[in-house]
Amino acid sequence: MRMRQLAVIDLGSNTTRLIVMAYAPGEQYKLVDEIRERVRLAEGMGPGNVLRLPAVRRAVKTMEMFAAFCRAHGIRRVIPVATSAVRDATNRAALLAEVRARAGLSLRVLGTREEAHYATLGALNSMDLRDGYVVDLGGGSLQVAEVRGRRLVRSASLPLGTVRLTEAFVRSDPLDNGDAKALARYLREAFAALDWFKAGDGKQLVGLGGTIRNLAKIDRAERDYPLDLLHGYVLPAESVRGSAARLQRLPVARRAQIAGLKADRADVILAGALAVRALLEHSGFEELTICGHGVREGLFFEVFMQGRSRPLIPDVRRFSVLNLARQYHYEPKHAAHVAHLAVRVLEQLDPDASDDERALLWAAAQLHDIGMAVDYRNHHRHSEYLLLNGGLDGYTHREIALLALLARYHRGGTVDLAPFGRLLRRGDEARARRLAALLRLAEYLERGRHQVVRDVQVTRRGGALRLRLLTRGDASVELWDAGRNLELLEEAFGARVVLDG
Amino acid sequence: MRMRQLAVIDLGSNTTRLIVMAYAPGEQYKLVDEIRERVRLAEGMGPGNVLRLPAVRRAVKTMEMFAAFCRAHGIRRVIPVATSAVRDATNRAALLAEVRARAGLSLRVLGTREEAHYATLGALNSMDLRDGYVVDLGGGSLQVAEVRGRRLVRSASLPLGTVRLTEAFVRSDPLDNGDAKALARYLREAFAALDWFKAGDGKQLVGLGGTIRNLAKIDRAERDYPLDLLHGYVLPAESVRGSAARLQRLPVARRAQIAGLKADRADVILAGALAVRALLEHSGFEELTICGHGVREGLFFEVFMQGRSRPLIPDVRRFSVLNLARQYHYEPKHAAHVAHLAVRVLEQLDPDASDDERALLWAAAQLHDIGMAVDYRNHHRHSEYLLLNGGLDGYTHREIALLALLARYHRGGTVDLAPFGRLLRRGDEARARRLAALLRLAEYLERGRHQVVRDVQVTRRGGALRLRLLTRGDASVELWDAGRNLELLEEAFGARVVLDG
C-alpha cells in the first residue's frame, strides 16, 4: 500500500509537539516520528495574558526547527496549530507573524470549541467510547467535552491549565496549606458551573494530555503493572488523591524520587494533580481512562477520513485489529478462515458463548501470526510481543492480555496466565484455555493456509466430541497436524475429541 | 524485493523435517515455515540394516504429508533428501520407490561426504567459522568434518547415531554400569581412528543436530541464561559430562523432570550425551558452539548462492546484519550515514579503538531503528527485542547483547547492563557506554535523516571536546537535537562537549 505522510505541529502552552503520520486514506495509518519540546509558552503570561519575550523566542525557534525537519523529510503536508496560550494572548498577532516569517508556518489558532472537537475526535477514533466525557488538561486550559452516541454534544474550556494554575497559586514549595486551600476553592468554583458534567449510567470518563498521562505513569510504576501501555490505562480516583497528597508534601527538588514522573513536569504536576482531583470530585467518577490520542490525532483523522461527512472510524476495534495485521503483512484469507473455523466450532460447542468471546476469537485469529514478521521460529511469542506493544485501540488492557495469550498459545504449550495475573478476572483462565484451544484447532485445520477444510460439524457421542471436517481437496496435512494437537482442546472441554475427515 | 520460495525435506534417521525458505538469490532469505515429525526411520534396523515396515510406513506417510503441504502452498521447488538410515539400508530401493509413487518425491540419498559438505555449508554460512571442526550428530550417524580457511578439507562418518547407539547398547533403564562401559569403549574405539580430530590453536568446534541442540537447551535452562538463543550458544564440556551422568542415573520415565529436555528425545538422548562426551574427550575441546543450521540449510544455500563457484556468503556477519535490516525495511542511506558519523567520531576520540568496536558500531548503526517496524514509540526497545530474537548470524551472544544495548540506548536513558550481566566481560560496561554515546550522537546528527551533517571534526581545548560539524544546508534540527542529548557522551568520555555548527 502506498503511504502518504502528514505532520501535525501543536504549539501548546506547556509542551510543543510534532508528530508525523504515514497513512493510506481510510485504510491504514501509523505514527512514524515524534518530537517533543518543552517550550512553556504560557510562562509568565499572568492575568494580563501577555506572551513574554523569552517564551516567544523559544516558540519561534522550535517552530523553525520543526519546519526544517519537515522540509528535510520531504513532508509537504503540515498542519500547524496553536491552542490556549496563543488563543488568549493579547499579543498573539506578533507571534503569528514571526512564526510565519521565520518558520514559514501559518499557525491555525484553534478556538475552544475546535480544540474540544479535535481532542474528542482523537479519543473517539482510538477508544471504545460511546457516552461520557473527554477531559483534556493542557498547560493553558482544561477542556471538558460531553459525548453521546459518539457525538460531541457540548464542551467547556476552563482556565485551569497546569502552567497557569501553577503561576497563579503555587507560590510556596512545598505548597503550604493556605495556598492549597485557595487553589482548591478556585477549582471547586470553576467546576461548579458545569452541572452537566456528572458521572452516570454507562458513562465513561476519558482523560487526555501530558499531565494526566504522567499521573497514570506514576500509578503504573507504583503498581508493578504487567503491561507497558498508557492508552487504555484505568487510573483510579484513589490514586489521583494519593499522588496529589504526596506531591503536595514534597518540594519540587525532591519529586525526582517519584517513579514515573517526568523531570520537566516536576513543577507543574502538583497543580495538575489537584485539578484532576477536583474534576473527579465534582463529576463523581471513580476512575478515568487514559487516552494517548488527542488534538493532534484529531487533526490527522480529519484528513485520514476525508470524504466522510463525519471523520469517525465506524468500528475502532475492528479497524485497529486490521490496521495492526496489515502493518505486519498478515495473510487476510488465512486469518479470515481461521476466524471462521474457530467461531464455527465455538458456536457448536458452546452455544452460550458471549459476543465478547466471539469477538476476541475473531481478533486473535486475525493477529495470531503477526509475529512471523519477526521470525518464524517462536512466532507465537513474537505475536504476543507485538500485540502487547503494537498499540491495539479500543480494547481494554484485560482484553489485550487475553488476545496476547491466545496468540502466545496458538501453536502449543500450556496456557499460563501468571504474567497478566492482576489484569484478568475470575473465569478468564478457563476462558483463555477454551479460546486458545479453538484457535489452535482452527490454525491446524488451516495448516496448509489454503482453506481446504471448509467447515466443521460437531456432534457428541457418549463422552466424546466428534469433529467432522467438510473439505475440498486433500486435507491430509490438516487432519494430521490437528490430530496431533488436540490435547488443549480435550482439556478445555473435558472430553475426548475424535477428528473425522 | 520479490521473494521466491524453496522447501527442503530431510528424511533423517530420527526426526524428519520440512523447512520453507523465502529468498531473493544472493540478497536476502528468511525461514517462513517448518514442520518437524519424529518418524524414527532407523528404529529396529539392527546390524542387518533393514528398514522395518512400521518405520517405512511412518516415513511414507510423512513424505505424503510434506508433499501435500508444498502443493497447498504452491511451492514448486522442493529438495527432498535422505541421510544415514536410507543410505545404509539394504532395502532402500523399496522405500525410495514407494515415496516416489505415493508422495511424488524423488529422494536424493546423500552420501557421507555430501552430508558432511552440506552440513558444513550450513555452518559456514551462518557462523564466524574459519578453522576447526563441524560435528553433526543425527539418529543414524555422526559426521565429523574438518574446516581450514572456510574450506572443508576432510570428513568422516561414524556409525554413532543416537537411535543406532541406543538400540545397540542401551538395554537397561537406567543404564547399568556394564552397558555403560561397553558403550564407552565402543565410542572410544570409534574416535580413535580420527587422529586428525584434535583441538588446537584458533580451532573452533561447532555442533549440529537435534541431540546437541537439546544438550545445550538443558544447560541453558540450568544457567538461567539471559538470551533465548541456541544458535551461537557455547556449551561447556563440563556441562555435557554433567548431563551425561545425570541422564545415566535417571530412567527414561523420569527424565521429563529435566528442564529443557524434549519429551520425544528422552530415550535416545542418553546415548547422544555419551557420544558427545566421548568426542569432546577424544578431541580435547573444552567447549562446543551450537549451530542451528545444518544439512537442510546447506542445500538451501547452494541454490541461494547460485552462480558462485563456491556457495559461500563472503562475510557472514555483514550479510546477516543487512539481511535483518532489510527484513524490517530499514533506511539504508540513513543507517550508512549514522555509521559513518559514529565511526568518524570514534576514530578521533579514541584512535586506539579496536576493529571489533568499530564493527559493532557499524552493525548497531544499521540496526538501531529496526524497532520502528513494531511501533515508533519505544522503537529503541523494540529494536532491542528484534535484535535479540531476529537471529543475527556470526556474532557471539556477548556481541549480540552489546548490539542490543546500543540499539536500546540510542535515543536516551542510562545504559543498564544488568539484563545481560553474565554474558558480558570486564570493560564492556565502559565500552557499551562509549559506543552508545557515539551512536546517539550520530543519530541526532542525522535527525532529519538527510545526511545534512557531512562530517565531524573533533578537537580538544582545555578539558572540553569541541565537535565541529561540516554541513551542507540547514542543520538546525541536528544541532539542536544533538545539543540537548550530550549527557551520555560527556559522561562516557569524561569531558564537556561543545557542538559547533
Tab-separated table of C-alpha atoms in Angstrom, chain B residues 281-414:
chain	number	residue	atom	x	y	z
B	281	GLU	CA	37.284	-36.217	25.334
B	282	HIS	CA	38.894	-37.517	22.176
B	283	SER	CA	39.346	-34.136	20.551
B	284	GLY	CA	40.299	-32.264	23.699
B	285	PHE	CA	37.933	-29.326	23.125
B	286	GLU	CA	36.651	-27.677	26.279
B	287	GLU	CA	33.548	-26.289	24.613
B	288	LEU	CA	31.327	-26.651	21.596
B	289	THR	CA	29.446	-23.870	19.845
B	290	ILE	CA	25.912	-24.703	18.774
B	291	CYS	CA	24.908	-24.107	15.184
B	292	GLY	CA	21.188	-24.044	14.389
B	293	HIS	CA	21.797	-24.586	10.674
B	294	GLY	CA	22.829	-27.823	9.016
B	295	VAL	CA	22.270	-30.063	6.008
B	296	ARG	CA	18.882	-28.527	5.137
B	297	GLU	CA	20.232	-25.011	5.149
B	298	GLY	CA	23.338	-26.152	3.272
B	299	LEU	CA	21.124	-27.462	0.480
B	300	PHE	CA	19.251	-24.184	0.502
B	301	PHE	CA	22.456	-22.119	0.366
B	302	GLU	CA	23.573	-23.981	-2.744
B	303	VAL	CA	20.502	-22.613	-4.524
B	304	PHE	CA	20.631	-19.232	-2.794
B	305	MET	CA	24.242	-18.583	-3.831
B	306	GLN	CA	23.793	-19.918	-7.349
B	307	GLY	CA	26.245	-18.550	-9.819
B	308	ARG	CA	29.151	-18.537	-7.391
B	309	SER	CA	31.851	-21.120	-7.788
B	310	ARG	CA	31.579	-21.838	-4.049
B	311	PRO	CA	28.220	-21.214	-2.395
B	312	LEU	CA	29.798	-19.276	0.470
B	313	ILE	CA	28.495	-15.988	1.781
B	314	PRO	CA	31.659	-13.840	1.716
B	315	ASP	CA	31.103	-12.077	5.051
B	316	VAL	CA	28.510	-13.785	7.247
B	317	ARG	CA	28.337	-11.025	9.856
B	318	ARG	CA	27.901	-8.252	7.352
B	319	PHE	CA	25.389	-10.245	5.332
B	320	SER	CA	23.399	-11.144	8.412
B	321	VAL	CA	23.185	-7.554	9.633
B	322	LEU	CA	21.927	-6.361	6.254
B	323	ASN	CA	19.587	-9.357	5.920
B	324	LEU	CA	17.975	-8.406	9.219
B	325	ALA	CA	17.924	-4.699	8.443
B	326	ARG	CA	16.203	-5.296	5.108
B	327	GLN	CA	13.658	-7.569	6.689
B	328	TYR	CA	12.489	-4.652	8.821
B	329	HIS	CA	12.646	-2.126	5.987
B	330	TYR	CA	15.469	-0.002	7.306
B	331	GLU	CA	16.599	3.200	5.573
B	332	PRO	CA	19.959	2.254	4.033
B	333	LYS	CA	21.181	5.812	3.470
B	334	HIS	CA	20.314	6.955	6.965
B	335	ALA	CA	21.852	3.845	8.525
B	336	ALA	CA	25.035	4.129	6.477
B	337	HIS	CA	25.429	7.791	7.395
B	338	VAL	CA	24.872	7.179	11.105
B	339	ALA	CA	27.577	4.508	10.871
B	340	HIS	CA	29.887	6.922	9.077
B	341	LEU	CA	29.457	9.727	11.608
B	342	ALA	CA	29.714	7.435	14.647
B	343	VAL	CA	32.888	5.766	13.389
B	344	ARG	CA	34.400	9.136	12.398
B	345	VAL	CA	33.979	10.479	15.918
B	346	LEU	CA	35.210	7.216	17.455
B	347	GLU	CA	38.399	7.338	15.394
B	348	GLN	CA	39.149	10.868	16.520
B	349	LEU	CA	38.181	10.479	20.162
B	350	ASP	CA	39.798	7.103	20.592
B	351	PRO	CA	42.420	6.270	17.959
B	352	ASP	CA	43.122	3.011	19.793
B	353	ALA	CA	39.593	1.714	19.382
B	354	SER	CA	39.673	-1.883	18.193
B	355	ASP	CA	38.370	-3.154	14.884
B	356	ASP	CA	35.768	-5.070	16.876
B	357	GLU	CA	34.461	-1.861	18.385
B	358	ARG	CA	34.298	-0.183	15.000
B	359	ALA	CA	32.480	-3.220	13.615
B	360	LEU	CA	29.983	-3.210	16.480
B	361	LEU	CA	29.289	0.456	15.933
B	362	TRP	CA	28.741	-0.167	12.224
B	363	ALA	CA	26.321	-3.041	12.900
B	364	ALA	CA	24.428	-1.119	15.576
B	365	ALA	CA	24.082	1.824	13.198
B	366	GLN	CA	22.496	-0.434	10.567
B	367	LEU	CA	20.059	-1.943	13.044
B	368	HIS	CA	19.277	0.761	15.599
B	369	ASP	CA	15.963	1.749	14.031
B	370	ILE	CA	14.541	-1.653	13.068
B	371	GLY	CA	12.131	-1.472	16.008
B	372	MET	CA	10.186	1.173	14.090
B	373	ALA	CA	8.656	-1.805	12.278
B	374	VAL	CA	6.899	-2.539	15.579
B	375	ASP	CA	5.953	0.954	16.680
B	376	TYR	CA	7.545	4.376	16.620
B	377	ARG	CA	7.027	4.945	20.326
B	378	ASN	CA	9.643	2.969	22.233
B	379	HIS	CA	11.232	1.852	18.982
B	380	HIS	CA	14.600	1.658	20.738
B	381	ARG	CA	13.172	-1.074	22.972
B	382	HIS	CA	11.603	-2.840	20.009
B	383	SER	CA	14.949	-2.719	18.173
B	384	GLU	CA	16.494	-4.414	21.182
B	385	TYR	CA	13.810	-7.116	21.100
B	386	LEU	CA	14.218	-7.735	17.382
B	387	LEU	CA	17.983	-7.889	17.694
B	388	LEU	CA	17.725	-10.446	20.463
B	389	ASN	CA	15.119	-12.528	18.653
B	390	GLY	CA	15.577	-11.976	14.949
B	391	GLY	CA	18.555	-14.266	14.505
B	392	LEU	CA	21.847	-12.485	13.924
B	393	ASP	CA	24.389	-14.899	12.481
B	394	GLY	CA	28.125	-14.872	13.020
B	395	TYR	CA	28.042	-12.863	16.243
B	396	THR	CA	28.731	-14.233	19.693
B	397	HIS	CA	25.973	-13.877	22.243
B	398	ARG	CA	28.069	-11.292	24.046
B	399	GLU	CA	28.247	-9.244	20.844
B	400	ILE	CA	24.506	-9.638	20.280
B	401	ALA	CA	23.896	-8.384	23.816
B	402	LEU	CA	26.171	-5.377	23.174
B	403	LEU	CA	24.397	-4.597	19.900
B	404	ALA	CA	21.039	-4.865	21.660
B	405	LEU	CA	22.263	-2.436	24.305
B	406	LEU	CA	23.469	0.065	21.708
B	407	ALA	CA	20.095	-0.034	19.967
B	408	ARG	CA	18.268	0.167	23.291
B	409	TYR	CA	20.092	3.326	24.331
B	410	HIS	CA	20.465	5.100	21.014
B	411	ARG	CA	17.851	7.728	21.900
B	412	GLY	CA	18.204	8.233	25.628
B	413	GLY	CA	18.379	6.595	29.013
B	414	THR	CA	21.180	5.413	31.258
